[in-house]
């Protein structure tokens, strides 16, 4: 049992990453990993030839089952559903941490994955993020290799047509844009805010029915700039913004009267901001807020 625990703990971070990418929720991912741990604890250890493959497969299948039930809840969700953000404590990540982020974790990416069915999401992630062979995907999903290839191909087409993130931008370029935008937010510089937003920029907010949020995306540089300018005028020095790595990309934490009000994740082209995902649901901010107490 000591060896079994050591094996599991050595893979826990990877299993958590798989479940989080599948579910877009830290809490739900932790529930899945805990369930996998219980199954691992009860399994015949000696009868498992490849523990890593067993744990990865079991985590993926458990995530599919969990997502199927979550889909029903998300269909009745109030307003837009956005993933629960993760804040990276390491501002200068190690090579190992960079490797963990190699599979796209951005909020924009996780949001667009919601267009896929649970099985399609699993197949796409296994192939495109974790570079799994089609034979492994087929084994995990209980399908033929041909069906698995078709599933991945259809998923890629659906994501491409559904607004998947346009292109990856070097971290230094993204940081420069985000530093300028956060400074403009803090100072209330309307001209700078509007300049840094693409003409067709859009903002999507998730209030979860707990706090007010827009019922549809806010479109256009001027309208979005007006929103941030109005917040500055309203709160003045009570508003504080901080840059942070949100799901592996530079974003903004906004505090009002010392309390975390929102986590803003951005998609940029290296020069302008194309999309903003504003997570305002207090339930999805609780973990991050607790870290700043």
PDB file of C-alpha atoms in Angstrom:
ATOM      1  CA  UNK A   1       0.000   0.000   0.000  1.00  0.00           C
ATOM      2  CA  UNK A   2       2.911   2.336   0.696  1.00  0.00           C
ATOM      3  CA  UNK A   3       4.199   1.780  -2.857  1.00  0.00           C
ATOM      4  CA  UNK A   4       0.690   2.281  -4.266  1.00  0.00           C
ATOM      5  CA  UNK A   5       0.370   5.601  -2.429  1.00  0.00           C
ATOM      6  CA  UNK A   6       3.766   6.718  -3.685  1.00  0.00           C
ATOM      7  CA  UNK A   7       2.804   5.879  -7.276  1.00  0.00           C
ATOM      8  CA  UNK A   8      -0.475   7.771  -6.999  1.00  0.00           C
ATOM      9  CA  UNK A   9       1.024  10.851  -5.364  1.00  0.00           C
ATOM     10  CA  UNK A  10       3.711  10.953  -8.034  1.00  0.00           C
ATOM     11  CA  UNK A  11       0.965  11.205 -10.674  1.00  0.00           C
ATOM     12  CA  UNK A  12      -1.564  13.309  -8.736  1.00  0.00           C
ATOM     13  CA  UNK A  13      -0.624  16.606 -10.425  1.00  0.00           C
ATOM     14  CA  UNK A  14      -1.007  15.050 -13.866  1.00  0.00           C
ATOM     15  CA  UNK A  15      -4.332  13.449 -12.973  1.00  0.00           C
ATOM     16  CA  UNK A  16      -5.571  16.761 -11.560  1.00  0.00           C
ATOM     17  CA  UNK A  17      -4.533  18.456 -14.816  1.00  0.00           C
ATOM     18  CA  UNK A  18      -6.471  15.941 -16.899  1.00  0.00           C
ATOM     19  CA  UNK A  19      -9.609  16.298 -14.784  1.00  0.00           C
ATOM     20  CA  UNK A  20      -9.396  20.109 -14.715  1.00  0.00           C
ATOM     21  CA  UNK A  21      -9.052  20.343 -18.489  1.00  0.00           C
ATOM     22  CA  UNK A  22     -12.039  18.059 -18.844  1.00  0.00           C
ATOM     23  CA  UNK A  23     -14.252  19.839 -16.307  1.00  0.00           C
ATOM     24  CA  UNK A  24     -13.051  23.441 -16.066  1.00  0.00           C
ATOM     25  CA  UNK A  25     -13.558  23.308 -12.311  1.00  0.00           C
ATOM     26  CA  UNK A  26     -10.890  22.854  -9.648  1.00  0.00           C
ATOM     27  CA  UNK A  27     -13.353  21.497  -7.090  1.00  0.00           C
ATOM     28  CA  UNK A  28     -14.905  19.001  -9.509  1.00  0.00           C
ATOM     29  CA  UNK A  29     -11.457  17.917 -10.675  1.00  0.00           C
ATOM     30  CA  UNK A  30     -10.424  17.277  -7.083  1.00  0.00           C
ATOM     31  CA  UNK A  31     -13.576  15.200  -6.555  1.00  0.00           C
ATOM     32  CA  UNK A  32     -12.711  13.089  -9.606  1.00  0.00           C
ATOM     33  CA  UNK A  33      -9.116  12.558  -8.485  1.00  0.00           C
ATOM     34  CA  UNK A  34     -10.294  11.575  -5.005  1.00  0.00           C
ATOM     35  CA  UNK A  35     -12.698   9.059  -6.560  1.00  0.00           C
ATOM     36  CA  UNK A  36      -9.838   7.649  -8.660  1.00  0.00           C
ATOM     37  CA  UNK A  37      -7.711   7.353  -5.526  1.00  0.00           C
ATOM     38  CA  UNK A  38     -10.432   5.263  -3.855  1.00  0.00           C
ATOM     39  CA  UNK A  39     -10.689   3.023  -6.922  1.00  0.00           C
ATOM     40  CA  UNK A  40      -6.898   2.686  -6.990  1.00  0.00           C
ATOM     41  CA  UNK A  41      -6.883   1.825  -3.298  1.00  0.00           C
ATOM     42  CA  UNK A  42      -9.437  -0.963  -3.858  1.00  0.00           C
ATOM     43  CA  UNK A  43      -7.863  -2.290  -7.075  1.00  0.00           C
ATOM     44  CA  UNK A  44      -5.732  -5.400  -7.378  1.00  0.00           C
ATOM     45  CA  UNK A  45      -2.337  -3.713  -7.527  1.00  0.00           C
ATOM     46  CA  UNK A  46      -0.481  -6.818  -8.627  1.00  0.00           C
ATOM     47  CA  UNK A  47      -2.872  -7.304 -11.530  1.00  0.00           C
ATOM     48  CA  UNK A  48      -2.194  -3.845 -13.012  1.00  0.00           C
ATOM     49  CA  UNK A  49       0.704  -4.068 -15.466  1.00  0.00           C
ATOM     50  CA  UNK A  50       0.969  -0.312 -16.127  1.00  0.00           C
ATOM     51  CA  UNK A  51      -0.183   1.780 -13.129  1.00  0.00           C
ATOM     52  CA  UNK A  52       0.269   5.099 -14.933  1.00  0.00           C
ATOM     53  CA  UNK A  53      -1.871   4.036 -17.897  1.00  0.00           C
ATOM     54  CA  UNK A  54      -4.495   2.628 -15.505  1.00  0.00           C
ATOM     55  CA  UNK A  55      -4.686   5.850 -13.506  1.00  0.00           C
ATOM     56  CA  UNK A  56      -4.805   8.106 -16.569  1.00  0.00           C
ATOM     57  CA  UNK A  57      -7.508   5.980 -18.196  1.00  0.00           C
ATOM     58  CA  UNK A  58      -9.560   5.787 -15.012  1.00  0.00           C
ATOM     59  CA  UNK A  59      -9.291   9.550 -14.486  1.00  0.00           C
ATOM     60  CA  UNK A  60     -10.367  10.248 -18.063  1.00  0.00           C
ATOM     61  CA  UNK A  61     -13.342   7.908 -17.852  1.00  0.00           C
ATOM     62  CA  UNK A  62     -14.385   9.298 -14.462  1.00  0.00           C
ATOM     63  CA  UNK A  63     -14.130  12.828 -15.880  1.00  0.00           C
ATOM     64  CA  UNK A  64     -16.353  11.871 -18.820  1.00  0.00           C
ATOM     65  CA  UNK A  65     -18.996  10.507 -16.430  1.00  0.00           C
ATOM     66  CA  UNK A  66     -18.757  13.596 -14.230  1.00  0.00           C
ATOM     67  CA  UNK A  67     -19.009  15.942 -17.210  1.00  0.00           C
ATOM     68  CA  UNK A  68     -22.130  14.184 -18.477  1.00  0.00           C
ATOM     69  CA  UNK A  69     -23.934  15.012 -15.230  1.00  0.00           C
ATOM     70  CA  UNK A  70     -22.407  18.496 -15.119  1.00  0.00           C
ATOM     71  CA  UNK A  71     -23.676  19.266 -18.628  1.00  0.00           C
ATOM     72  CA  UNK A  72     -27.258  19.193 -17.390  1.00  0.00           C
ATOM     73  CA  UNK A  73     -26.445  21.636 -14.578  1.00  0.00           C
ATOM     74  CA  UNK A  74     -24.597  23.956 -16.945  1.00  0.00           C
ATOM     75  CA  UNK A  75     -27.541  24.068 -19.338  1.00  0.00           C
ATOM     76  CA  UNK A  76     -29.633  25.633 -16.550  1.00  0.00           C
ATOM     77  CA  UNK A  77     -26.795  27.890 -15.371  1.00  0.00           C
ATOM     78  CA  UNK A  78     -27.735  31.556 -15.038  1.00  0.00           C
ATOM     79  CA  UNK A  79     -25.942  33.559 -17.729  1.00  0.00           C
ATOM     80  CA  UNK A  80     -22.640  32.538 -19.285  1.00  0.00           C
ATOM     81  CA  UNK A  81     -20.723  29.622 -17.819  1.00  0.00           C
ATOM     82  CA  UNK A  82     -16.961  30.228 -17.675  1.00  0.00           C
ATOM     83  CA  UNK A  83     -14.312  27.932 -16.177  1.00  0.00           C
ATOM     84  CA  UNK A  84     -13.073  28.387 -12.640  1.00  0.00           C
ATOM     85  CA  UNK A  85      -9.734  30.184 -13.067  1.00  0.00           C
ATOM     86  CA  UNK A  86      -6.449  29.019 -11.631  1.00  0.00           C
ATOM     87  CA  UNK A  87      -3.779  31.446 -10.456  1.00  0.00           C
ATOM     88  CA  UNK A  88      -0.161  30.382 -10.851  1.00  0.00           C
ATOM     89  CA  UNK A  89       1.881  31.239  -7.781  1.00  0.00           C
ATOM     90  CA  UNK A  90       5.173  30.982  -9.670  1.00  0.00           C
ATOM     91  CA  UNK A  91       5.583  34.184 -11.675  1.00  0.00           C
ATOM     92  CA  UNK A  92       8.764  32.729 -13.202  1.00  0.00           C
ATOM     93  CA  UNK A  93       7.858  29.067 -13.760  1.00  0.00           C
ATOM     94  CA  UNK A  94      10.412  26.275 -13.799  1.00  0.00           C
ATOM     95  CA  UNK A  95      10.946  24.148 -16.936  1.00  0.00           C
ATOM     96  CA  UNK A  96       8.807  21.436 -15.309  1.00  0.00           C
ATOM     97  CA  UNK A  97       5.969  23.906 -14.703  1.00  0.00           C
ATOM     98  CA  UNK A  98       6.251  25.192 -18.260  1.00  0.00           C
ATOM     99  CA  UNK A  99       5.930  21.600 -19.474  1.00  0.00           C
ATOM    100  CA  UNK A 100       2.746  21.161 -17.444  1.00  0.00           C
ATOM    101  CA  UNK A 101       1.323  24.248 -19.143  1.00  0.00           C
ATOM    102  CA  UNK A 102       2.346  23.053 -22.600  1.00  0.00           C
ATOM    103  CA  UNK A 103      -1.197  21.772 -23.054  1.00  0.00           C
ATOM    104  CA  UNK A 104      -3.272  24.914 -23.467  1.00  0.00           C
ATOM    105  CA  UNK A 105      -4.956  25.827 -20.186  1.00  0.00           C
ATOM    106  CA  UNK A 106      -6.191  29.287 -21.128  1.00  0.00           C
ATOM    107  CA  UNK A 107      -9.678  30.295 -20.058  1.00  0.00           C
ATOM    108  CA  UNK A 108     -10.533  30.986 -23.711  1.00  0.00           C
ATOM    109  CA  UNK A 109      -9.478  27.461 -24.662  1.00  0.00           C
ATOM    110  CA  UNK A 110     -11.394  25.788 -21.828  1.00  0.00           C
ATOM    111  CA  UNK A 111     -14.465  27.875 -22.615  1.00  0.00           C
ATOM    112  CA  UNK A 112     -14.586  26.840 -26.258  1.00  0.00           C
ATOM    113  CA  UNK A 113     -14.148  23.181 -25.239  1.00  0.00           C
ATOM    114  CA  UNK A 114     -17.650  23.413 -23.762  1.00  0.00           C
ATOM    115  CA  UNK A 115     -18.930  23.031 -27.329  1.00  0.00           C
ATOM    116  CA  UNK A 116     -17.787  19.405 -27.346  1.00  0.00           C
ATOM    117  CA  UNK A 117     -19.533  16.348 -25.968  1.00  0.00           C
ATOM    118  CA  UNK A 118     -17.764  14.675 -23.015  1.00  0.00           C
ATOM    119  CA  UNK A 119     -16.286  11.892 -25.187  1.00  0.00           C
ATOM    120  CA  UNK A 120     -15.246  14.305 -27.929  1.00  0.00           C
ATOM    121  CA  UNK A 121     -13.612  16.560 -25.353  1.00  0.00           C
ATOM    122  CA  UNK A 122     -11.667  13.626 -23.935  1.00  0.00           C
ATOM    123  CA  UNK A 123     -10.556  12.444 -27.372  1.00  0.00           C
ATOM    124  CA  UNK A 124      -9.490  15.930 -28.435  1.00  0.00           C
ATOM    125  CA  UNK A 125      -7.528  16.591 -25.237  1.00  0.00           C
ATOM    126  CA  UNK A 126      -5.829  13.202 -25.292  1.00  0.00           C
ATOM    127  CA  UNK A 127      -4.673  13.717 -28.873  1.00  0.00           C
ATOM    128  CA  UNK A 128      -4.038  17.444 -29.181  1.00  0.00           C
ATOM    129  CA  UNK A 129      -2.855  18.262 -25.650  1.00  0.00           C
ATOM    130  CA  UNK A 130      -1.403  15.029 -24.274  1.00  0.00           C
ATOM    131  CA  UNK A 131      -0.236  13.617 -27.641  1.00  0.00           C
ATOM    132  CA  UNK A 132      -1.788  10.196 -27.038  1.00  0.00           C
ATOM    133  CA  UNK A 133      -1.777   7.546 -29.749  1.00  0.00           C
ATOM    134  CA  UNK A 134      -5.119   6.767 -31.357  1.00  0.00           C
ATOM    135  CA  UNK A 135      -4.834   3.234 -30.024  1.00  0.00           C
ATOM    136  CA  UNK A 136      -4.734   4.637 -26.469  1.00  0.00           C
ATOM    137  CA  UNK A 137      -7.678   6.939 -27.180  1.00  0.00           C
ATOM    138  CA  UNK A 138      -9.657   4.017 -28.595  1.00  0.00           C
ATOM    139  CA  UNK A 139      -8.871   1.879 -25.551  1.00  0.00           C
ATOM    140  CA  UNK A 140      -9.850   4.629 -23.115  1.00  0.00           C
ATOM    141  CA  UNK A 141     -13.116   5.454 -24.866  1.00  0.00           C
ATOM    142  CA  UNK A 142     -14.014   1.901 -25.855  1.00  0.00           C
ATOM    143  CA  UNK A 143     -14.109   2.798 -29.545  1.00  0.00           C
ATOM    144  CA  UNK A 144     -12.262   1.716 -32.672  1.00  0.00           C
ATOM    145  CA  UNK A 145      -9.196   3.640 -33.813  1.00  0.00           C
ATOM    146  CA  UNK A 146     -11.090   4.780 -36.897  1.00  0.00           C
ATOM    147  CA  UNK A 147     -13.933   6.150 -34.773  1.00  0.00           C
ATOM    148  CA  UNK A 148     -11.432   7.878 -32.492  1.00  0.00           C
ATOM    149  CA  UNK A 149      -9.717   9.554 -35.441  1.00  0.00           C
ATOM    150  CA  UNK A 150     -13.081  10.732 -36.723  1.00  0.00           C
ATOM    151  CA  UNK A 151     -14.040  12.061 -33.307  1.00  0.00           C
ATOM    152  CA  UNK A 152     -10.836  14.091 -33.014  1.00  0.00           C
ATOM    153  CA  UNK A 153     -11.174  15.400 -36.567  1.00  0.00           C
ATOM    154  CA  UNK A 154     -14.776  16.531 -36.035  1.00  0.00           C
ATOM    155  CA  UNK A 155     -13.828  18.136 -32.720  1.00  0.00           C
ATOM    156  CA  UNK A 156     -11.028  20.148 -34.323  1.00  0.00           C
ATOM    157  CA  UNK A 157     -13.376  21.386 -37.033  1.00  0.00           C
ATOM    158  CA  UNK A 158     -16.067  22.326 -34.511  1.00  0.00           C
ATOM    159  CA  UNK A 159     -13.603  24.243 -32.345  1.00  0.00           C
ATOM    160  CA  UNK A 160     -12.129  26.017 -35.345  1.00  0.00           C
ATOM    161  CA  UNK A 161     -15.588  27.159 -36.442  1.00  0.00           C
ATOM    162  CA  UNK A 162     -16.630  27.967 -32.877  1.00  0.00           C
ATOM    163  CA  UNK A 163     -14.020  30.590 -32.095  1.00  0.00           C
ATOM    164  CA  UNK A 164     -11.039  28.719 -30.695  1.00  0.00           C
ATOM    165  CA  UNK A 165      -8.188  31.039 -29.577  1.00  0.00           C
ATOM    166  CA  UNK A 166      -6.703  32.547 -32.726  1.00  0.00           C
ATOM    167  CA  UNK A 167      -2.995  32.072 -32.126  1.00  0.00           C
ATOM    168  CA  UNK A 168      -0.441  31.752 -29.392  1.00  0.00           C
ATOM    169  CA  UNK A 169       1.434  34.890 -28.419  1.00  0.00           C
ATOM    170  CA  UNK A 170       4.870  35.014 -26.760  1.00  0.00           C
ATOM    171  CA  UNK A 171       4.600  35.581 -23.017  1.00  0.00           C
ATOM    172  CA  UNK A 172       6.709  38.762 -23.178  1.00  0.00           C
ATOM    173  CA  UNK A 173       4.401  40.361 -25.743  1.00  0.00           C
ATOM    174  CA  UNK A 174       1.318  39.379 -23.799  1.00  0.00           C
ATOM    175  CA  UNK A 175       2.812  40.732 -20.587  1.00  0.00           C
ATOM    176  CA  UNK A 176       3.518  44.102 -22.225  1.00  0.00           C
ATOM    177  CA  UNK A 177      -0.080  44.460 -23.416  1.00  0.00           C
ATOM    178  CA  UNK A 178      -1.481  43.377 -20.072  1.00  0.00           C
ATOM    179  CA  UNK A 179       0.790  45.693 -18.101  1.00  0.00           C
ATOM    180  CA  UNK A 180      -0.335  48.636 -20.210  1.00  0.00           C
ATOM    181  CA  UNK A 181      -4.000  47.660 -19.894  1.00  0.00           C
ATOM    182  CA  UNK A 182      -3.863  47.116 -16.134  1.00  0.00           C
ATOM    183  CA  UNK A 183      -2.131  50.483 -15.685  1.00  0.00           C
ATOM    184  CA  UNK A 184      -4.887  52.115 -17.764  1.00  0.00           C
ATOM    185  CA  UNK A 185      -7.533  50.390 -15.635  1.00  0.00           C
ATOM    186  CA  UNK A 186      -5.924  51.650 -12.442  1.00  0.00           C
ATOM    187  CA  UNK A 187      -5.509  55.228 -13.674  1.00  0.00           C
ATOM    188  CA  UNK A 188      -8.777  55.443 -15.594  1.00  0.00           C
ATOM    189  CA  UNK A 189      -7.075  56.350 -18.871  1.00  0.00           C
ATOM    190  CA  UNK A 190      -9.981  55.958 -21.303  1.00  0.00           C
ATOM    191  CA  UNK A 191      -7.922  56.657 -24.429  1.00  0.00           C
ATOM    192  CA  UNK A 192      -5.342  54.007 -23.506  1.00  0.00           C
ATOM    193  CA  UNK A 193      -8.059  51.481 -22.653  1.00  0.00           C
ATOM    194  CA  UNK A 194      -9.751  51.942 -26.014  1.00  0.00           C
ATOM    195  CA  UNK A 195      -6.452  51.932 -27.914  1.00  0.00           C
ATOM    196  CA  UNK A 196      -5.422  48.591 -26.407  1.00  0.00           C
ATOM    197  CA  UNK A 197      -8.695  46.903 -27.389  1.00  0.00           C
ATOM    198  CA  UNK A 198      -9.278  45.527 -30.882  1.00  0.00           C
ATOM    199  CA  UNK A 199     -12.187  47.163 -32.695  1.00  0.00           C
ATOM    200  CA  UNK A 200     -14.131  43.888 -32.577  1.00  0.00           C
ATOM    201  CA  UNK A 201     -13.097  42.962 -29.023  1.00  0.00           C
ATOM    202  CA  UNK A 202     -15.654  41.230 -26.848  1.00  0.00           C
ATOM    203  CA  UNK A 203     -16.137  40.784 -23.121  1.00  0.00           C
ATOM    204  CA  UNK A 204     -17.984  37.813 -21.627  1.00  0.00           C
ATOM    205  CA  UNK A 205     -18.861  37.763 -17.934  1.00  0.00           C
ATOM    206  CA  UNK A 206     -19.861  34.979 -15.539  1.00  0.00           C
ATOM    207  CA  UNK A 207     -21.847  36.085 -12.510  1.00  0.00           C
ATOM    208  CA  UNK A 208     -23.515  32.725 -11.935  1.00  0.00           C
ATOM    209  CA  UNK A 209     -26.711  34.479 -10.872  1.00  0.00           C
ATOM    210  CA  UNK A 210     -24.890  35.561  -7.706  1.00  0.00           C
ATOM    211  CA  UNK A 211     -23.741  38.988  -8.940  1.00  0.00           C
ATOM    212  CA  UNK A 212     -24.824  41.111 -11.885  1.00  0.00           C
ATOM    213  CA  UNK A 213     -23.305  40.351 -15.262  1.00  0.00           C
ATOM    214  CA  UNK A 214     -24.096  41.029 -18.906  1.00  0.00           C
ATOM    215  CA  UNK A 215     -26.732  38.701 -20.437  1.00  0.00           C
ATOM    216  CA  UNK A 216     -24.825  38.727 -23.739  1.00  0.00           C
ATOM    217  CA  UNK A 217     -21.254  39.545 -24.796  1.00  0.00           C
ATOM    218  CA  UNK A 218     -20.258  43.196 -24.658  1.00  0.00           C
ATOM    219  CA  UNK A 219     -18.891  44.065 -28.101  1.00  0.00           C
ATOM    220  CA  UNK A 220     -16.540  46.762 -29.359  1.00  0.00           C
ATOM    221  CA  UNK A 221     -13.502  48.595 -28.041  1.00  0.00           C
ATOM    222  CA  UNK A 222     -15.350  51.762 -27.076  1.00  0.00           C
ATOM    223  CA  UNK A 223     -18.123  50.044 -25.093  1.00  0.00           C
ATOM    224  CA  UNK A 224     -15.664  47.843 -23.197  1.00  0.00           C
ATOM    225  CA  UNK A 225     -13.357  50.800 -22.491  1.00  0.00           C
ATOM    226  CA  UNK A 226     -16.360  52.732 -21.153  1.00  0.00           C
ATOM    227  CA  UNK A 227     -17.110  49.872 -18.771  1.00  0.00           C
ATOM    228  CA  UNK A 228     -13.623  49.913 -17.242  1.00  0.00           C
ATOM    229  CA  UNK A 229     -13.545  53.706 -17.199  1.00  0.00           C
ATOM    230  CA  UNK A 230     -16.886  53.792 -15.360  1.00  0.00           C
ATOM    231  CA  UNK A 231     -15.521  51.345 -12.762  1.00  0.00           C
ATOM    232  CA  UNK A 232     -12.563  53.649 -12.156  1.00  0.00           C
ATOM    233  CA  UNK A 233     -14.837  56.670 -11.781  1.00  0.00           C
ATOM    234  CA  UNK A 234     -17.095  54.794  -9.386  1.00  0.00           C
ATOM    235  CA  UNK A 235     -14.500  53.211  -7.108  1.00  0.00           C
ATOM    236  CA  UNK A 236     -11.475  55.510  -7.473  1.00  0.00           C
ATOM    237  CA  UNK A 237      -8.787  54.429  -4.975  1.00  0.00           C
ATOM    238  CA  UNK A 238     -11.031  51.611  -3.689  1.00  0.00           C
ATOM    239  CA  UNK A 239     -10.207  49.734  -6.893  1.00  0.00           C
ATOM    240  CA  UNK A 240      -6.910  47.890  -7.076  1.00  0.00           C
ATOM    241  CA  UNK A 241      -5.697  45.738  -9.950  1.00  0.00           C
ATOM    242  CA  UNK A 242      -2.853  43.224  -9.967  1.00  0.00           C
ATOM    243  CA  UNK A 243      -1.277  41.273 -12.795  1.00  0.00           C
ATOM    244  CA  UNK A 244      -1.274  37.520 -12.293  1.00  0.00           C
ATOM    245  CA  UNK A 245      -0.767  34.377 -14.324  1.00  0.00           C
ATOM    246  CA  UNK A 246      -4.302  33.142 -14.948  1.00  0.00           C
ATOM    247  CA  UNK A 247      -4.312  29.624 -16.369  1.00  0.00           C
ATOM    248  CA  UNK A 248      -0.780  30.100 -17.629  1.00  0.00           C
ATOM    249  CA  UNK A 249      -1.393  33.483 -19.289  1.00  0.00           C
ATOM    250  CA  UNK A 250      -1.140  37.012 -17.946  1.00  0.00           C
ATOM    251  CA  UNK A 251      -4.422  38.343 -16.623  1.00  0.00           C
ATOM    252  CA  UNK A 252      -5.745  40.746 -14.010  1.00  0.00           C
ATOM    253  CA  UNK A 253      -7.109  40.374 -10.493  1.00  0.00           C
ATOM    254  CA  UNK A 254      -9.443  43.229  -9.603  1.00  0.00           C
ATOM    255  CA  UNK A 255     -10.041  44.081  -5.948  1.00  0.00           C
ATOM    256  CA  UNK A 256     -12.762  46.421  -4.702  1.00  0.00           C
ATOM    257  CA  UNK A 257     -12.397  47.664  -1.131  1.00  0.00           C
ATOM    258  CA  UNK A 258      -9.733  45.025  -0.594  1.00  0.00           C
ATOM    259  CA  UNK A 259     -11.900  42.085  -1.705  1.00  0.00           C
ATOM    260  CA  UNK A 260     -11.447  40.095  -4.910  1.00  0.00           C
ATOM    261  CA  UNK A 261     -14.227  41.204  -7.261  1.00  0.00           C
ATOM    262  CA  UNK A 262     -13.191  39.510 -10.511  1.00  0.00           C
ATOM    263  CA  UNK A 263     -10.499  37.586 -12.345  1.00  0.00           C
ATOM    264  CA  UNK A 264     -10.015  38.835 -15.893  1.00  0.00           C
ATOM    265  CA  UNK A 265      -8.485  36.505 -18.459  1.00  0.00           C
ATOM    266  CA  UNK A 266      -7.436  37.894 -21.829  1.00  0.00           C
ATOM    267  CA  UNK A 267      -6.770  36.780 -25.368  1.00  0.00           C
ATOM    268  CA  UNK A 268      -4.436  39.077 -27.296  1.00  0.00           C
ATOM    269  CA  UNK A 269      -2.651  39.119 -30.642  1.00  0.00           C
ATOM    270  CA  UNK A 270       0.430  40.638 -29.016  1.00  0.00           C
ATOM    271  CA  UNK A 271      -0.693  44.199 -29.746  1.00  0.00           C
ATOM    272  CA  UNK A 272      -4.398  44.444 -28.965  1.00  0.00           C
ATOM    273  CA  UNK A 273      -6.833  42.639 -26.678  1.00  0.00           C
ATOM    274  CA  UNK A 274      -9.246  40.471 -28.629  1.00  0.00           C
ATOM    275  CA  UNK A 275     -11.339  38.924 -25.878  1.00  0.00           C
ATOM    276  CA  UNK A 276     -11.882  39.274 -22.143  1.00  0.00           C
ATOM    277  CA  UNK A 277     -13.390  36.588 -19.906  1.00  0.00           C
ATOM    278  CA  UNK A 278     -14.504  38.146 -16.634  1.00  0.00           C
ATOM    279  CA  UNK A 279     -15.095  35.625 -13.862  1.00  0.00           C
ATOM    280  CA  UNK A 280     -17.236  37.297 -11.173  1.00  0.00           C
ATOM    281  CA  UNK A 281     -19.099  34.332  -9.679  1.00  0.00           C
ATOM    282  CA  UNK A 282     -18.093  34.411  -5.985  1.00  0.00           C
ATOM    283  CA  UNK A 283     -18.206  30.604  -5.785  1.00  0.00           C
ATOM    284  CA  UNK A 284     -15.573  30.335  -8.519  1.00  0.00           C
ATOM    285  CA  UNK A 285     -13.443  33.053  -6.940  1.00  0.00           C
ATOM    286  CA  UNK A 286     -13.478  31.626  -3.415  1.00  0.00           C
ATOM    287  CA  UNK A 287     -10.229  29.674  -3.640  1.00  0.00           C
ATOM    288  CA  UNK A 288      -8.298  32.582  -5.105  1.00  0.00           C
ATOM    289  CA  UNK A 289      -9.849  35.076  -2.695  1.00  0.00           C
ATOM    290  CA  UNK A 290      -8.853  32.888   0.269  1.00  0.00           C
ATOM    291  CA  UNK A 291      -5.238  32.990  -0.881  1.00  0.00           C
ATOM    292  CA  UNK A 292      -5.243  36.784  -0.552  1.00  0.00           C
ATOM    293  CA  UNK A 293      -6.698  36.968   2.937  1.00  0.00           C
TER     294      UNK A 293
END
